[in-house]
Every structure is written in structure tokens, then in C-alpha cells.
mmCIF file of C-alpha atoms and ligand atoms in Angstrom:
data_model
loop_
_atom_site.group_PDB
_atom_site.id
_atom_site.type_symbol
_atom_site.label_atom_id
_atom_site.label_comp_id
_atom_site.label_asym_id
_atom_site.label_seq_id
_atom_site.Cartn_x
_atom_site.Cartn_y
_atom_site.Cartn_z
ATOM 1 C CA MET A 1 -21.777 -6.285 -14.076
ATOM 2 C CA GLU A 2 -21.090 -9.146 -16.479
ATOM 3 C CA ASP A 3 -17.875 -11.101 -16.239
ATOM 4 C CA LYS A 4 -15.545 -9.487 -18.698
ATOM 5 C CA GLU A 5 -12.187 -9.634 -20.337
ATOM 6 C CA ALA A 6 -10.795 -6.102 -19.900
ATOM 7 C CA ASP A 7 -7.826 -7.050 -22.039
ATOM 8 C CA ASP A 8 -6.656 -10.201 -23.733
ATOM 9 C CA SER A 9 -5.065 -11.726 -20.681
ATOM 10 C CA VAL A 10 -6.811 -10.675 -17.497
ATOM 11 C CA HIS A 11 -10.132 -11.996 -16.406
ATOM 12 C CA MET A 12 -12.323 -9.872 -14.133
ATOM 13 C CA GLU A 13 -15.310 -11.162 -12.303
ATOM 14 C CA GLN A 14 -17.790 -9.417 -10.075
ATOM 15 C CA VAL A 15 -17.537 -10.633 -6.496
ATOM 16 C CA THR A 16 -20.759 -11.621 -4.851
ATOM 17 C CA GLY A 17 -21.603 -13.401 -1.619
ATOM 18 C CA PRO A 18 -21.950 -12.633 2.064
ATOM 19 C CA HIS A 19 -18.507 -11.108 2.576
ATOM 20 C CA THR A 20 -18.943 -8.550 -0.150
ATOM 21 C CA ALA A 21 -22.447 -7.817 1.101
ATOM 22 C CA ILE A 22 -20.989 -6.850 4.486
ATOM 23 C CA LEU A 23 -18.583 -4.496 2.764
ATOM 24 C CA CYS A 24 -21.211 -2.950 0.480
ATOM 25 C CA ASN A 25 -23.553 -2.328 3.368
ATOM 26 C CA GLN A 26 -20.931 -0.815 5.555
ATOM 27 C CA ILE A 27 -18.800 1.466 3.440
ATOM 28 C CA ASN A 28 -19.839 4.561 1.542
ATOM 29 C CA GLY A 29 -20.000 4.730 -2.247
ATOM 30 C CA TYR A 30 -18.659 1.263 -3.107
ATOM 31 C CA LYS A 31 -21.204 -1.192 -4.357
ATOM 32 C CA GLU A 32 -19.304 -3.523 -6.663
ATOM 33 C CA PHE A 33 -16.034 -5.311 -6.338
ATOM 34 C CA LEU A 34 -13.992 -7.420 -8.699
ATOM 35 C CA HIS A 35 -11.697 -10.373 -8.593
ATOM 36 C CA VAL A 36 -8.967 -9.501 -11.045
ATOM 37 C CA GLY A 37 -6.649 -11.970 -12.718
ATOM 38 C CA PRO A 38 -5.674 -15.505 -11.790
ATOM 39 C CA GLU A 39 -4.800 -14.553 -8.236
ATOM 40 C CA ARG A 40 -8.249 -13.025 -7.819
ATOM 41 C CA VAL A 41 -7.072 -9.672 -6.538
ATOM 42 C CA PHE A 42 -9.924 -7.917 -4.752
ATOM 43 C CA LEU A 43 -10.471 -4.390 -6.104
ATOM 44 C CA PRO A 44 -13.319 -1.888 -6.411
ATOM 45 C CA SER A 45 -15.139 -2.134 -9.750
ATOM 46 C CA PHE A 46 -13.741 1.226 -10.938
ATOM 47 C CA TYR A 47 -10.447 -0.553 -11.495
ATOM 48 C CA ALA A 48 -11.858 -2.109 -14.674
ATOM 49 C CA ASN A 49 -11.836 1.326 -16.371
ATOM 50 C CA TRP A 50 -8.114 1.683 -15.786
ATOM 51 C CA HIS A 51 -6.652 -1.780 -16.112
ATOM 52 C CA SER A 52 -5.564 -1.499 -19.748
ATOM 53 C CA LYS A 53 -4.021 1.952 -19.268
ATOM 54 C CA TYR A 54 -2.060 0.740 -16.291
ATOM 55 C CA GLY A 55 -0.824 -2.296 -18.171
ATOM 56 C CA ARG A 56 0.462 -0.080 -21.000
ATOM 57 C CA PHE A 57 2.053 2.568 -18.765
ATOM 58 C CA PRO A 58 5.630 3.230 -19.967
ATOM 59 C CA VAL A 59 8.231 2.303 -17.384
ATOM 60 C CA TYR A 60 11.707 3.889 -17.281
ATOM 61 C CA GLN A 61 14.827 2.214 -16.028
ATOM 62 C CA ASP A 62 15.646 5.088 -13.695
ATOM 63 C CA ASP A 63 12.193 4.993 -12.065
ATOM 64 C CA VAL A 64 11.973 4.125 -8.406
ATOM 65 C CA TRP A 65 8.777 2.315 -7.445
ATOM 66 C CA ILE A 66 7.578 1.634 -3.922
ATOM 67 C CA VAL A 67 5.335 -1.409 -3.908
ATOM 68 C CA THR A 68 3.482 -2.547 -0.811
ATOM 69 C CA TYR A 69 0.286 -4.109 0.381
ATOM 70 C CA PRO A 70 -1.615 -1.175 2.011
ATOM 71 C CA LYS A 71 -0.849 -0.228 5.606
ATOM 72 C CA SER A 72 2.630 -1.734 5.498
ATOM 73 C CA GLY A 73 4.528 1.518 6.021
ATOM 74 C CA THR A 74 4.221 2.871 2.468
ATOM 75 C CA THR A 75 4.127 6.532 3.465
ATOM 76 C CA TRP A 76 7.130 6.029 5.710
ATOM 77 C CA ILE A 77 9.328 4.449 3.028
ATOM 78 C CA GLN A 78 8.068 6.960 0.441
ATOM 79 C CA GLU A 79 9.326 9.895 2.455
ATOM 80 C CA MET A 80 12.652 8.173 3.038
ATOM 81 C CA VAL A 81 13.107 7.384 -0.641
ATOM 82 C CA TRP A 82 12.047 10.883 -1.656
ATOM 83 C CA CYS A 83 14.668 12.374 0.672
ATOM 84 C CA LEU A 84 17.304 10.109 -0.876
ATOM 85 C CA MET A 85 16.318 10.752 -4.494
ATOM 86 C CA LYS A 86 15.464 14.463 -4.323
ATOM 87 C CA ASP A 87 16.503 17.462 -2.248
ATOM 88 C CA PRO A 88 14.873 17.288 1.197
ATOM 89 C CA LYS A 89 15.842 20.904 1.875
ATOM 90 C CA SER A 90 14.104 22.178 -1.281
ATOM 91 C CA PRO A 91 10.712 23.954 -1.188
ATOM 92 C CA GLU A 92 9.211 20.917 -2.952
ATOM 93 C CA ALA A 93 9.766 18.857 0.206
ATOM 94 C CA SER A 94 6.882 20.716 1.824
ATOM 95 C CA HIS A 95 4.453 19.691 -0.921
ATOM 96 C CA GLU A 96 2.143 16.847 -0.027
ATOM 97 C CA LEU A 97 3.426 13.380 -0.782
ATOM 98 C CA MET A 98 0.518 12.687 -3.166
ATOM 99 C CA LYS A 99 1.936 15.471 -5.377
ATOM 100 C CA ARG A 100 5.627 14.577 -5.081
ATOM 101 C CA PHE A 101 5.291 10.808 -5.142
ATOM 102 C CA PRO A 102 2.100 9.827 -6.986
ATOM 103 C CA PHE A 103 -0.028 6.875 -6.032
ATOM 104 C CA PHE A 104 -0.077 5.063 -9.376
ATOM 105 C CA GLU A 105 -3.558 3.495 -9.356
ATOM 106 C CA TYR A 106 -5.287 5.988 -7.054
ATOM 107 C CA ASP A 107 -7.752 7.041 -9.789
ATOM 108 C CA SER A 108 -9.041 3.497 -10.065
ATOM 109 C CA LEU A 109 -10.045 3.343 -6.414
ATOM 110 C CA ILE A 110 -12.528 6.182 -6.329
ATOM 111 C CA PRO A 111 -15.891 6.688 -8.018
ATOM 112 C CA PRO A 112 -15.020 8.399 -11.347
ATOM 113 C CA ASP A 113 -17.812 10.951 -11.094
ATOM 114 C CA SER A 114 -17.008 11.998 -7.536
ATOM 115 C CA VAL A 115 -15.748 15.442 -6.574
ATOM 116 C CA ILE A 116 -13.560 15.399 -3.513
ATOM 117 C CA PRO A 117 -14.597 18.311 -1.290
ATOM 118 C CA GLY A 118 -12.136 20.687 0.316
ATOM 119 C CA VAL A 119 -9.343 20.338 -2.255
ATOM 120 C CA SER A 120 -8.766 22.153 -5.545
ATOM 121 C CA ARG A 121 -9.924 20.781 -8.922
ATOM 122 C CA ASP A 122 -6.336 19.939 -9.870
ATOM 123 C CA ASP A 123 -5.495 18.214 -6.603
ATOM 124 C CA PRO A 124 -4.294 14.603 -7.013
ATOM 125 C CA MET A 125 -7.173 13.518 -4.772
ATOM 126 C CA GLN A 126 -9.638 14.402 -7.575
ATOM 127 C CA PRO A 127 -10.494 11.534 -9.945
ATOM 128 C CA GLY A 128 -8.211 11.431 -12.993
ATOM 129 C CA MET A 129 -5.663 13.937 -11.684
ATOM 130 C CA THR A 130 -3.100 11.376 -10.612
ATOM 131 C CA TRP A 131 -3.014 9.957 -14.117
ATOM 132 C CA ARG A 132 -2.214 13.455 -15.430
ATOM 133 C CA ILE A 133 0.490 13.976 -12.841
ATOM 134 C CA LEU A 134 2.052 10.652 -13.814
ATOM 135 C CA GLN A 135 2.394 11.808 -17.430
ATOM 136 C CA GLU A 136 4.302 14.912 -16.379
ATOM 137 C CA LEU A 137 6.543 13.568 -13.635
ATOM 138 C CA GLU A 138 10.124 14.715 -13.663
ATOM 139 C CA VAL A 139 12.741 12.014 -14.030
ATOM 140 C CA PRO A 140 13.944 10.154 -12.113
ATOM 141 C CA ARG A 141 10.317 9.374 -11.322
ATOM 142 C CA VAL A 142 9.251 8.094 -7.921
ATOM 143 C CA ILE A 143 5.947 6.226 -7.916
ATOM 144 C CA LYS A 144 3.982 4.335 -5.276
ATOM 145 C CA SER A 145 1.738 1.375 -5.986
ATOM 146 C CA HIS A 146 -0.158 -1.225 -4.010
ATOM 147 C CA LEU A 147 -0.779 -3.325 -7.094
ATOM 148 C CA PRO A 148 0.424 -6.896 -6.815
ATOM 149 C CA LYS A 149 3.142 -8.169 -9.138
ATOM 150 C CA GLU A 150 0.761 -9.423 -11.829
ATOM 151 C CA LEU A 151 -1.052 -6.082 -12.252
ATOM 152 C CA LEU A 152 1.949 -3.781 -12.458
ATOM 153 C CA PRO A 153 2.676 -2.288 -15.920
ATOM 154 C CA LYS A 154 3.741 -4.924 -18.420
ATOM 155 C CA GLN A 155 7.081 -3.203 -19.136
ATOM 156 C CA PHE A 156 8.067 -3.605 -15.519
ATOM 157 C CA TRP A 157 9.682 -6.980 -15.958
ATOM 158 C CA ASP A 158 11.728 -6.091 -19.077
ATOM 159 C CA VAL A 159 12.777 -2.584 -18.086
ATOM 160 C CA ARG A 160 13.454 -3.591 -14.462
ATOM 161 C CA PRO A 161 13.132 -0.256 -12.645
ATOM 162 C CA LYS A 162 14.264 -0.172 -9.033
ATOM 163 C CA VAL A 163 11.551 -1.452 -6.689
ATOM 164 C CA VAL A 164 11.520 -1.145 -2.929
ATOM 165 C CA TYR A 165 8.988 -3.604 -1.551
ATOM 166 C CA VAL A 166 7.923 -3.316 2.099
ATOM 167 C CA SER A 167 6.095 -6.041 3.994
ATOM 168 C CA ARG A 168 4.508 -5.816 7.436
ATOM 169 C CA ASP A 169 3.090 -8.378 9.819
ATOM 170 C CA PRO A 170 -0.380 -9.114 8.352
ATOM 171 C CA ARG A 171 -1.874 -9.027 11.850
ATOM 172 C CA ASP A 172 -0.740 -5.419 12.265
ATOM 173 C CA VAL A 173 -1.773 -4.668 8.697
ATOM 174 C CA CYS A 174 -5.247 -5.954 9.500
ATOM 175 C CA VAL A 175 -5.551 -3.710 12.565
ATOM 176 C CA SER A 176 -4.195 -0.680 10.734
ATOM 177 C CA PHE A 177 -6.422 -1.350 7.698
ATOM 178 C CA TYR A 178 -9.486 -1.588 9.950
ATOM 179 C CA TYR A 179 -8.884 1.953 11.248
ATOM 180 C CA HIS A 180 -8.130 3.118 7.705
ATOM 181 C CA TYR A 181 -11.468 1.728 6.493
ATOM 182 C CA VAL A 182 -13.293 3.392 9.402
ATOM 183 C CA LYS A 183 -11.582 6.721 8.859
ATOM 184 C CA LEU A 184 -11.513 7.007 5.084
ATOM 185 C CA GLN A 185 -14.270 4.735 3.877
ATOM 186 C CA GLY A 186 -16.798 5.026 6.650
ATOM 187 C CA TYR A 187 -16.676 1.308 7.428
ATOM 188 C CA SER A 188 -19.291 0.739 10.105
ATOM 189 C CA GLY A 189 -19.031 -3.004 10.671
ATOM 190 C CA THR A 190 -17.403 -4.542 13.705
ATOM 191 C CA PHE A 191 -13.712 -5.268 14.074
ATOM 192 C CA ASP A 192 -14.572 -8.959 14.184
ATOM 193 C CA GLN A 193 -16.333 -8.704 10.829
ATOM 194 C CA PHE A 194 -13.348 -6.855 9.434
ATOM 195 C CA VAL A 195 -10.962 -9.601 10.561
ATOM 196 C CA HIS A 196 -13.255 -12.065 8.837
ATOM 197 C CA LEU A 197 -13.188 -10.049 5.608
ATOM 198 C CA PHE A 198 -9.408 -9.706 5.807
ATOM 199 C CA LEU A 199 -8.887 -13.432 6.283
ATOM 200 C CA HIS A 200 -11.268 -14.142 3.398
ATOM 201 C CA ASP A 201 -9.375 -11.830 1.042
ATOM 202 C CA THR A 202 -12.331 -9.477 0.768
ATOM 203 C CA ILE A 203 -10.385 -6.290 1.401
ATOM 204 C CA SER A 204 -8.735 -4.148 -1.302
ATOM 205 C CA TYR A 205 -5.567 -5.662 -2.818
ATOM 206 C CA SER A 206 -6.040 -8.981 -1.055
ATOM 207 C CA PRO A 207 -4.836 -11.696 -0.983
ATOM 208 C CA ILE A 208 -2.034 -10.252 1.116
ATOM 209 C CA TRP A 209 0.109 -13.387 1.272
ATOM 210 C CA ARG A 210 0.365 -13.750 -2.517
ATOM 211 C CA HIS A 211 1.268 -10.053 -2.616
ATOM 212 C CA ILE A 212 4.124 -10.509 -0.153
ATOM 213 C CA LEU A 213 5.363 -13.900 -1.280
ATOM 214 C CA ASN A 214 5.548 -12.976 -4.971
ATOM 215 C CA PHE A 215 8.043 -10.235 -4.091
ATOM 216 C CA TRP A 216 9.785 -12.369 -1.486
ATOM 217 C CA LYS A 217 10.549 -14.870 -4.250
ATOM 218 C CA MET A 218 12.144 -12.079 -6.315
ATOM 219 C CA ARG A 219 14.147 -10.614 -3.405
ATOM 220 C CA HIS A 220 17.534 -11.601 -4.842
ATOM 221 C CA GLU A 221 16.944 -9.856 -8.152
ATOM 222 C CA ASP A 222 19.193 -6.845 -8.428
ATOM 223 C CA HIS A 223 16.377 -4.361 -9.150
ATOM 224 C CA ILE A 224 14.314 -5.420 -6.144
ATOM 225 C CA LEU A 225 14.882 -4.589 -2.494
ATOM 226 C CA PHE A 226 12.643 -6.442 -0.051
ATOM 227 C CA ILE A 227 12.465 -4.854 3.384
ATOM 228 C CA ARG A 228 10.177 -5.112 6.363
ATOM 229 C CA TYR A 229 8.341 -2.517 8.440
ATOM 230 C CA GLU A 230 9.686 -4.260 11.527
ATOM 231 C CA ASP A 231 13.292 -3.780 10.358
ATOM 232 C CA MET A 232 12.601 -0.091 9.815
ATOM 233 C CA LYS A 233 11.259 0.117 13.355
ATOM 234 C CA GLN A 234 14.243 -1.703 14.781
ATOM 235 C CA ASP A 235 17.013 0.212 13.040
ATOM 236 C CA MET A 236 15.886 2.952 10.716
ATOM 237 C CA SER A 237 19.427 4.273 10.153
ATOM 238 C CA ALA A 238 20.536 0.871 8.894
ATOM 239 C CA ILE A 239 17.605 0.796 6.482
ATOM 240 C CA VAL A 240 18.378 4.333 5.282
ATOM 241 C CA ARG A 241 21.925 3.170 4.457
ATOM 242 C CA GLN A 242 20.643 -0.017 2.820
ATOM 243 C CA VAL A 243 18.062 1.801 0.673
ATOM 244 C CA ALA A 244 20.600 4.507 -0.267
ATOM 245 C CA GLY A 245 23.059 1.818 -1.376
ATOM 246 C CA PHE A 246 20.346 0.073 -3.384
ATOM 247 C CA LEU A 247 19.379 3.340 -5.098
ATOM 248 C CA GLY A 248 23.016 4.210 -5.787
ATOM 249 C CA GLN A 249 22.840 7.327 -3.626
ATOM 250 C CA VAL A 250 25.921 8.331 -1.653
ATOM 251 C CA VAL A 251 25.014 9.579 1.819
ATOM 252 C CA ASP A 252 27.203 10.531 4.755
ATOM 253 C CA GLU A 253 26.347 9.806 8.369
ATOM 254 C CA GLU A 254 24.993 13.302 8.894
ATOM 255 C CA GLN A 255 22.459 12.760 6.117
ATOM 256 C CA VAL A 256 21.567 9.321 7.467
ATOM 257 C CA ALA A 257 20.922 10.828 10.900
ATOM 258 C CA TRP A 258 18.898 13.678 9.402
ATOM 259 C CA ILE A 259 16.672 11.370 7.334
ATOM 260 C CA THR A 260 16.217 8.986 10.270
ATOM 261 C CA GLN A 261 15.054 11.822 12.467
ATOM 262 C CA HIS A 262 12.928 13.434 9.754
ATOM 263 C CA CYS A 263 11.161 10.100 9.143
ATOM 264 C CA SER A 264 10.602 9.278 12.810
ATOM 265 C CA PHE A 265 6.978 8.721 13.771
ATOM 266 C CA PRO A 266 6.698 11.904 15.890
ATOM 267 C CA GLU A 267 8.187 14.073 13.120
ATOM 268 C CA MET A 268 6.106 12.523 10.370
ATOM 269 C CA SER A 269 2.946 12.803 12.468
ATOM 270 C CA ASN A 270 3.527 16.554 12.764
ATOM 271 C CA ASN A 271 4.603 17.139 9.179
ATOM 272 C CA PRO A 272 1.618 18.248 7.041
ATOM 273 C CA ALA A 273 3.493 17.198 3.889
ATOM 274 C CA VAL A 274 3.368 13.548 4.944
ATOM 275 C CA ASN A 275 0.802 13.023 7.696
ATOM 276 C CA ASN A 276 -2.105 12.818 5.230
ATOM 277 C CA GLU A 277 -4.294 14.997 7.436
ATOM 278 C CA THR A 278 -5.881 16.466 4.312
ATOM 279 C CA PHE A 279 -7.296 13.094 3.246
ATOM 280 C CA VAL A 280 -11.019 13.523 3.431
ATOM 281 C CA SER A 281 -12.446 11.514 6.319
ATOM 282 C CA ALA A 282 -15.759 9.698 6.111
ATOM 283 C CA PRO A 283 -18.632 11.794 7.548
ATOM 284 C CA THR A 284 -19.135 9.493 10.534
ATOM 285 C CA ASP A 285 -18.602 9.936 14.252
ATOM 286 C CA ALA A 286 -16.278 6.932 14.283
ATOM 287 C CA ALA A 287 -13.991 8.575 11.713
ATOM 288 C CA LYS A 288 -13.596 11.721 13.785
ATOM 289 C CA GLY A 289 -10.415 11.809 15.785
ATOM 290 C CA LEU A 290 -8.761 8.907 13.937
ATOM 291 C CA LYS A 291 -5.423 9.825 12.424
ATOM 292 C CA PHE A 292 -3.686 8.345 9.407
ATOM 293 C CA MET A 293 -0.502 8.435 11.487
ATOM 294 C CA ARG A 294 -2.208 6.314 14.106
ATOM 295 C CA LYS A 295 0.254 4.469 16.348
ATOM 296 C CA GLY A 296 3.203 3.390 14.259
ATOM 297 C CA GLU A 297 4.002 0.357 16.393
ATOM 298 C CA MET A 298 4.847 -3.285 15.971
ATOM 299 C CA GLY A 299 2.590 -5.868 17.581
ATOM 300 C CA ASP A 300 -0.510 -3.702 18.080
ATOM 301 C CA TRP A 301 -2.415 -6.818 17.018
ATOM 302 C CA ARG A 302 -1.859 -8.102 20.552
ATOM 303 C CA ASN A 303 -4.142 -5.291 21.776
ATOM 304 C CA HIS A 304 -6.855 -6.126 19.259
ATOM 305 C CA LEU A 305 -7.050 -9.795 18.310
ATOM 306 C CA THR A 306 -8.860 -12.148 20.653
ATOM 307 C CA GLU A 307 -7.363 -15.564 21.320
ATOM 308 C CA ALA A 308 -9.886 -17.084 18.957
ATOM 309 C CA GLN A 309 -8.954 -14.622 16.198
ATOM 310 C CA GLN A 310 -5.267 -15.311 16.784
ATOM 311 C CA LYS A 311 -5.901 -19.014 16.305
ATOM 312 C CA VAL A 312 -7.659 -18.391 13.015
ATOM 313 C CA PHE A 313 -4.814 -16.105 11.914
ATOM 314 C CA LYS A 314 -2.334 -18.832 12.780
ATOM 315 C CA THR A 315 -4.070 -21.490 10.678
ATOM 316 C CA TRP A 316 -4.454 -19.010 7.840
ATOM 317 C CA THR A 317 -0.779 -18.042 8.034
ATOM 318 C CA LEU A 318 0.447 -21.632 8.105
ATOM 319 C CA ASN A 319 -1.765 -22.535 5.153
ATOM 320 C CA ASN A 320 -0.482 -19.604 3.162
ATOM 321 C CA LEU A 321 3.146 -20.248 4.038
ATOM 322 C CA ASP A 322 2.987 -23.937 3.235
ATOM 323 C CA GLY A 323 5.925 -24.674 0.924
ATOM 324 C CA SER A 324 7.436 -21.215 1.323
ATOM 325 C CA ASP A 325 10.754 -20.309 2.965
ATOM 326 C CA PHE A 326 9.311 -16.997 4.255
ATOM 327 C CA PRO A 327 10.447 -16.990 7.890
ATOM 328 C CA TYR A 328 8.537 -14.119 9.513
ATOM 329 C CA TYR A 329 5.257 -13.364 11.267
ATOM 330 C CA GLN A 330 4.718 -16.784 12.802
ATOM 331 C CA ASP A 331 5.265 -15.980 16.480
ATOM 332 C CA TYR A 332 1.891 -17.089 17.766
ATOM 333 C CA ASP A 333 2.815 -18.990 20.910
HETATM 334 P P1 A3P B 401 -0.722 2.137 12.211
HETATM 335 O O1 A3P B 401 -2.125 2.273 11.745
HETATM 336 O O2 A3P B 401 -0.446 0.766 12.786
HETATM 337 O O3 A3P B 401 -0.294 3.225 13.135
HETATM 338 P P2 A3P B 401 0.681 3.045 4.915
HETATM 339 O O4 A3P B 401 1.474 4.273 4.746
HETATM 340 O O5 A3P B 401 1.166 1.866 4.115
HETATM 341 O O6 A3P B 401 -0.780 3.304 4.740
HETATM 342 O O7 A3P B 401 0.881 2.558 6.410
HETATM 343 C C1 A3P B 401 0.339 3.273 7.485
HETATM 344 C C2 A3P B 401 0.877 2.689 8.757
HETATM 345 O O8 A3P B 401 2.275 3.031 8.858
HETATM 346 C C3 A3P B 401 0.175 3.274 9.968
HETATM 347 O O9 A3P B 401 0.237 2.217 10.955
HETATM 348 C C4 A3P B 401 1.112 4.430 10.297
HETATM 349 O O10 A3P B 401 0.981 4.920 11.603
HETATM 350 C C5 A3P B 401 2.463 3.755 10.077
HETATM 351 N N1 A3P B 401 3.557 4.735 9.921
HETATM 352 C C6 A3P B 401 3.597 5.801 9.099
HETATM 353 N N2 A3P B 401 4.737 6.501 9.286
HETATM 354 C C7 A3P B 401 5.435 5.844 10.240
HETATM 355 C C8 A3P B 401 6.678 6.090 10.884
HETATM 356 N N3 A3P B 401 7.428 7.131 10.603
HETATM 357 N N4 A3P B 401 7.081 5.200 11.829
HETATM 358 C C9 A3P B 401 6.313 4.113 12.138
HETATM 359 N N5 A3P B 401 5.118 3.851 11.568
HETATM 360 C C10 A3P B 401 4.678 4.701 10.630
#
């Protein structure tokens, strides 16, 4: 693919080189990747077909958007926010999250001519269906996106919808993303190669630090709530109260306790509406038996990263945090 200007302001460039070659050889169906925009966001080439539409998407002030880098606890916060914004005792609560809480740019991540087996033609997993669902969403709309700040719809920054941003320790994100790539994309490289790709921003939505820090800088704005996966793990009830307050929802302690329990890892793992068991796994032996709701822990990186990898992570983290007041995820020693 030629370098191209998909609209007047965003440059897209095909990514080549050894890192991308590893990815192309070891995942199914993805052969081209792009660097998008000045921060060179790494995305599958299908994104180019959608960029302009996404930029022009109308944003409403009463929208609630969840924005995260993947594997940061998106599904977890989605279910919590849905319970706060809608009626968790209604029949709709048993519908899959993809239907209740659309994944904004999902269509741009999958080959446009693919047919996802095992789900109906109008399922949001099928290419193009999420875009349709987005047009018909009931207000107040709840929408999930992994897009970084610069690629969110242009109206975002004038209309200022409520945004809950969740960050997670990049080391745990890397581990979680590795299993995600194995399970859903048939990644067949080694974990070591994956760490290398992650640290070289050659994984979807990278670079992760720009993603996090751009929202960290906006954390005091009144339409943005910046929270961390680790805080949710430590005191979920407190986060339920905080998010409810941010969304202007009045909840009593009984509701807080109910949502906390409902969103616990064991409950979510057993809830077909949120455990993403219907996501189609890659047809590989390695994908069998892996669950989307995998472990749900903090610090699993300690079980995966070698000392050498930890050292590289440390240098990478310090480089990325140079000049920033972001205080987390630096406990290497
Ligand atoms: P692990 O792979 O480390 O287990 P996302 O929804 O952004 O893709 O994030 C998925 C990660 O969040 C997975 O991490 C998943 O297990 C974890 N997760 C999902 N629900 C959770 C919950 N209720 N409590 C703790 N972790 C949860």
C-alpha cells in the first residue's frame, strides 16, 4: 500500500521491517499494518477504510465513553458503567456486552470481507454491524474505544462527553495481550518475541505510554475520570462510588455492594453476557483452553518476565516517563 492521506490531517504509512514481519507470519489474516498520525499509532490496515467516518462520528454530551489501551480492564469497567447507567435487573443486562456497549472501532480491526462463523449475520462480531448498532444506540449512549486521544471523533473535544479512562500496569497488559493474541488472533510466536513487539510499539494501539499519558495529562478536566485497574482491584466499592459520582448517578450502599459483587472476577467469569466466551478463538491448539477472563490479577508479569526482560521494561518505562509526573508502574527493584 502507498503512503496516503486518508483525510486532510492524518498521515498513514504502511509499516514494514522485521517486527511487522514477525507479526504477519504469526497471526492469521493480517498482512498489513499502518502507522497512523503523528504518534504513529499501530493499527491493522483495515483501519484506513474507517478513519474518516470515525473522525466525523457525532458525539453527544450525555454519552459515556470508556477509553482504554487494550487489556487494561475495559470489559470490567464497561459492565460497571453499564450497571450504573442502565437497569442491571432488566432483561437487557443478559445481552452480550458487544450489543449493549458497542466497541466503537471494532469494524476497522477485522478483514472487511470476512464472515465470522458461529454467530448470526446481524451479530456485532460481523464486519460493519457495529457501525450500524452505533447509529441506532439509545441515549444516553455508552461506547467503548481503544483509540488514542488523537483518533477519537473530532467532536469529542468540543462536546466533552464523559470519559472514563482506565490504565493498567503495561507489564501486566503485555502478558494479558500475549494470551489475547494467542487466543483470538492465532499468534504463534514466542512470548519473548511478543515482549519485543510490545516494547517496539508493534502491537495494536501502541504506543501504550502515549495512550496513557495523554489522558493522564487531562485527568483534572471535569469530563474525564482517570482510574487504574489496580485501584479497582484494591477497592472496587470505592471505585463504584467514584464512578457513580462522576456520572451523576445516585447509588445507595446496597447498590454499591451489588455492583461490586456482580463485577467480581468469579461472577464475571461465569456470566455469559460479559465473559466473551462467544468470541471466536483462533483454530490453533494453543488457543484452546485459553479464556478471555484469564486470571484477573495484578503483578502476573512477575510470573512471566525474565530478569532480562524486566530490565528492558525498566529502561523503556523510564524513557517514556521522562519529564512526566506519572507516578505508577515503576516498582522494578
Ligand atoms: P488477564 O489476562 O490478566 O486475566 P480487557 O477487558 O481490557 O480486554 O482486559 C482483560 C483483562 O481484564 C484480563 O486480564 C481479564 O481477566 C481482566 N478482567 C476482566 N474482568 C475482570 C474482573 N472482574 N476483575 C479483575 N480482572 C478482570
